Short mmCIF file of C-alpha atoms in Angstrom, two decimals:
data_model
loop_
_atom_site.label_atom_id
_atom_site.label_comp_id
_atom_site.label_asym_id
_atom_site.label_seq_id
_atom_site.Cartn_x
_atom_site.Cartn_y
_atom_site.Cartn_z
CA MET Y 738 54.24 -19.01 66.41
CA LEU Y 739 53.68 -21.95 64.18
CA SER Y 740 56.66 -24.06 63.47
CA SER Y 741 57.73 -23.97 59.72
CA GLN Y 742 60.05 -26.26 57.67
CA THR Y 743 61.56 -25.39 54.33
CA GLN Y 744 62.40 -28.04 51.90
CA PHE Y 745 63.22 -28.58 48.23
CA VAL Y 746 61.27 -31.26 46.52
CA ASP Y 747 63.33 -33.00 43.92
CA LEU Y 748 61.74 -33.62 40.46
CA PRO Y 749 62.62 -36.51 38.20
CA ASN Y 750 64.17 -33.96 35.71
CA GLY Y 751 66.68 -32.79 38.22
CA ASN Y 752 64.94 -29.62 39.08
CA HIS Y 753 63.80 -28.52 42.64
CA VAL Y 754 60.47 -27.00 43.83
CA TRP Y 755 60.77 -24.84 46.92
CA THR Y 756 58.24 -25.59 49.56
CA ARG Y 757 57.49 -24.64 53.23
CA ARG Y 758 55.39 -26.47 55.66
CA ILE Y 759 53.83 -24.28 58.30
CA GLY Y 760 52.34 -26.07 61.51
CA HIS Y 761 51.49 -29.74 61.83
CA SER Y 762 47.76 -31.14 61.39
CA PRO Y 763 45.76 -33.70 59.82
CA ARG Y 764 44.06 -30.84 58.10
CA LYS Y 765 46.00 -29.66 55.14
CA LEU Y 766 45.94 -26.58 52.88
CA MET Y 767 48.42 -26.54 49.83
CA LEU Y 768 48.90 -22.97 48.54
CA LEU Y 769 50.47 -22.63 45.02
CA HIS Y 770 52.64 -19.67 44.04
CA ASN Y 771 53.87 -18.98 40.35
CA SER Y 772 55.50 -15.69 40.05
CA THR Y 773 58.98 -14.45 39.10
CA GLU Y 774 58.03 -10.80 39.89
CA MET Y 775 56.71 -11.25 43.47
CA PRO Y 776 57.64 -13.56 46.38
CA TRP Y 777 55.29 -15.82 48.15
CA GLN Y 778 54.94 -13.82 51.34
CA TYR Y 779 51.39 -12.47 50.54
CA LEU Y 780 50.37 -16.18 51.31
CA THR Y 781 51.19 -15.70 55.10
CA THR Y 782 47.71 -14.18 55.07
CA PHE Y 783 46.66 -17.58 55.69
CA THR Y 784 48.84 -18.26 58.79
CA ASN Y 785 46.75 -16.53 61.65
CA PHE Y 786 43.78 -18.70 60.23
CA ALA Y 787 45.74 -21.76 60.13
CA ARG Y 788 46.98 -21.32 63.87
CA GLN Y 789 43.39 -20.64 65.11
CA ASN Y 790 41.91 -23.57 63.28
CA ASP Y 791 44.66 -26.30 63.53
CA ILE Y 792 45.54 -26.33 59.87
CA GLU Y 793 48.72 -27.36 58.40
CA ILE Y 794 49.92 -25.03 55.36
CA ILE Y 795 52.08 -26.25 52.51
CA LEU Y 796 53.57 -23.48 50.38
CA VAL Y 797 54.58 -24.50 47.00
CA GLU Y 798 56.69 -22.22 44.54
CA MET Y 799 56.26 -23.62 41.02
CA LEU Y 800 59.26 -24.00 38.87
CA GLY Y 801 60.35 -20.68 37.61
CA SER Y 802 59.14 -18.89 40.55
CA TYR Y 803 60.95 -16.66 43.16
CA LEU Y 804 62.62 -19.49 45.12
CA SER Y 805 62.45 -22.61 42.90
CA ASP Y 806 64.78 -23.63 40.16
CA GLN Y 807 64.72 -21.55 37.13
CA PRO Y 808 64.76 -23.93 34.04
CA GLU Y 809 66.54 -22.35 31.02
CA THR Y 810 63.73 -22.57 28.42
CA ASP Y 811 61.87 -20.14 26.27
CA ARG Y 812 58.59 -22.18 26.36
CA MET Y 813 55.91 -22.11 29.11
CA PRO Y 814 55.58 -25.48 30.97
CA SER Y 815 52.57 -27.50 29.90
CA VAL Y 816 49.71 -28.17 32.36
CA ALA Y 817 50.97 -31.84 32.62
CA GLU Y 818 54.39 -30.77 33.54
CA ARG Y 819 52.84 -28.36 36.19
CA MET Y 820 50.54 -31.15 37.34
CA SER Y 821 53.63 -33.38 37.77
CA GLU Y 822 55.26 -30.75 40.05
CA ILE Y 823 52.22 -30.72 42.27
CA GLN Y 824 52.06 -34.56 42.19
CA HIS Y 825 55.53 -34.68 43.51
CA VAL Y 826 54.77 -32.38 46.39
CA VAL Y 827 51.82 -34.27 47.19
CA ALA Y 828 53.86 -37.53 47.25
CA HIS Y 829 56.77 -35.81 49.07
CA TYR Y 830 54.26 -34.67 52.01
CA ARG Y 831 52.20 -37.89 51.89
CA LEU Y 832 49.12 -35.82 51.38
CA ASP Y 833 45.92 -37.82 51.38
CA LYS Y 834 42.96 -35.35 52.13
CA PHE Y 835 43.98 -31.73 51.53
CA ALA Y 836 42.48 -28.47 50.32
CA ILE Y 837 44.44 -26.66 47.39
CA HIS Y 838 44.45 -22.93 46.48
CA GLY Y 839 46.01 -21.23 43.61
CA ILE Y 840 46.12 -17.47 42.72
CA ALA Y 841 46.11 -16.10 39.15
CA ASP Y 842 47.40 -18.90 36.66
CA THR Y 843 47.77 -21.57 39.45
CA THR Y 844 44.05 -21.37 39.78
CA SER Y 845 43.60 -23.69 36.91
CA LEU Y 846 46.22 -25.86 38.29
CA ALA Y 847 44.40 -26.28 41.63
CA ARG Y 848 41.22 -27.11 39.52
CA GLU Y 849 43.03 -29.62 37.41
CA ASN Y 850 44.53 -31.25 40.64
CA VAL Y 851 41.16 -31.69 42.18
CA LYS Y 852 40.02 -33.75 39.13
CA ASP Y 853 42.97 -36.09 39.84
CA HIS Y 854 42.51 -36.50 43.59
CA ALA Y 855 39.20 -37.68 45.11
CA ASN Y 856 40.34 -36.32 48.58
CA ALA Y 857 41.48 -33.05 47.27
CA ARG Y 858 39.15 -29.94 47.53
CA ARG Y 859 39.73 -26.55 45.94
CA LEU Y 860 39.50 -23.69 48.21
CA LEU Y 861 37.37 -21.29 46.00
CA THR Y 862 34.90 -23.04 43.80
CA ASP Y 863 32.26 -20.38 43.23
CA GLN Y 864 32.75 -18.07 40.25
CA ASP Y 865 31.53 -15.02 42.13
CA GLU Y 866 34.06 -15.78 44.92
CA LEU Y 867 36.62 -16.47 42.47
CA ALA Y 868 36.05 -13.15 40.53
CA SER Y 869 36.07 -11.21 43.78
CA ALA Y 870 39.34 -13.02 44.97
CA ARG Y 871 41.06 -12.36 41.66
CA ALA Y 872 40.24 -8.62 41.71
CA THR Y 873 41.55 -8.33 45.19
CA GLU Y 874 44.69 -10.15 44.47
CA VAL Y 875 45.45 -8.32 41.19
CA LEU Y 876 44.94 -5.10 43.21
CA GLY Y 877 47.31 -6.54 45.87
CA ASN Y 878 44.70 -5.63 48.54
CA PHE Y 879 45.29 -8.72 50.60
CA ASP Y 880 44.26 -6.95 53.79
CA ASN Y 881 40.68 -6.30 52.59
CA PRO Y 882 38.31 -7.39 55.22
CA ASP Y 883 35.78 -8.78 52.76
CA TYR Y 884 38.65 -10.95 51.13
CA LEU Y 885 39.86 -12.23 54.48
CA ASN Y 886 36.42 -13.07 55.74
CA MET Y 887 35.70 -14.99 52.55
CA LEU Y 888 38.92 -16.95 52.75
CA ARG Y 889 38.18 -17.71 56.35
CA THR Y 890 34.66 -18.89 55.48
CA ARG Y 891 35.95 -20.98 52.59
CA LEU Y 892 38.79 -22.52 54.66
CA ARG Y 893 36.37 -23.79 57.53
CA TYR Y 894 34.12 -25.10 54.90
CA THR Y 895 36.69 -26.73 52.53
CA VAL Y 896 39.48 -28.00 54.80
CA THR Y 897 38.31 -31.35 56.32
CA VAL Y 898 39.99 -33.92 58.38
#
């Protein structure tokens, strides 16, 4: 069993972002989650691969998600605000080289994050892979062997020391 550590990352505005680190390794993978309707547990699909390939996983629940603070506002957070959340998690965990993966609306945040970090890599970059992954995720078919194989292949290629 991989060791895990749950922490809240403090943001300058007083809110807190829930995170969980699973394992310890110089090879890091940040997984972004942003849903009020569904918990993050579907991301545990990655833990077996992480265990087998010595990869540390950092799960991040964006503000407004299941376990993070729920700011009282009627407006959607801006991309800049979401990027700030991610930057605070990156700083908190002192990440240098890492891969980042987001599902659904966090996909664009992962893409934006890579623009800001020379040492960050996006887990899924190919448009066909991304379309296939999104379809699988929308259907909730996380045990799909093709999906899992694609993730394993991309993790081996993307997560570097």
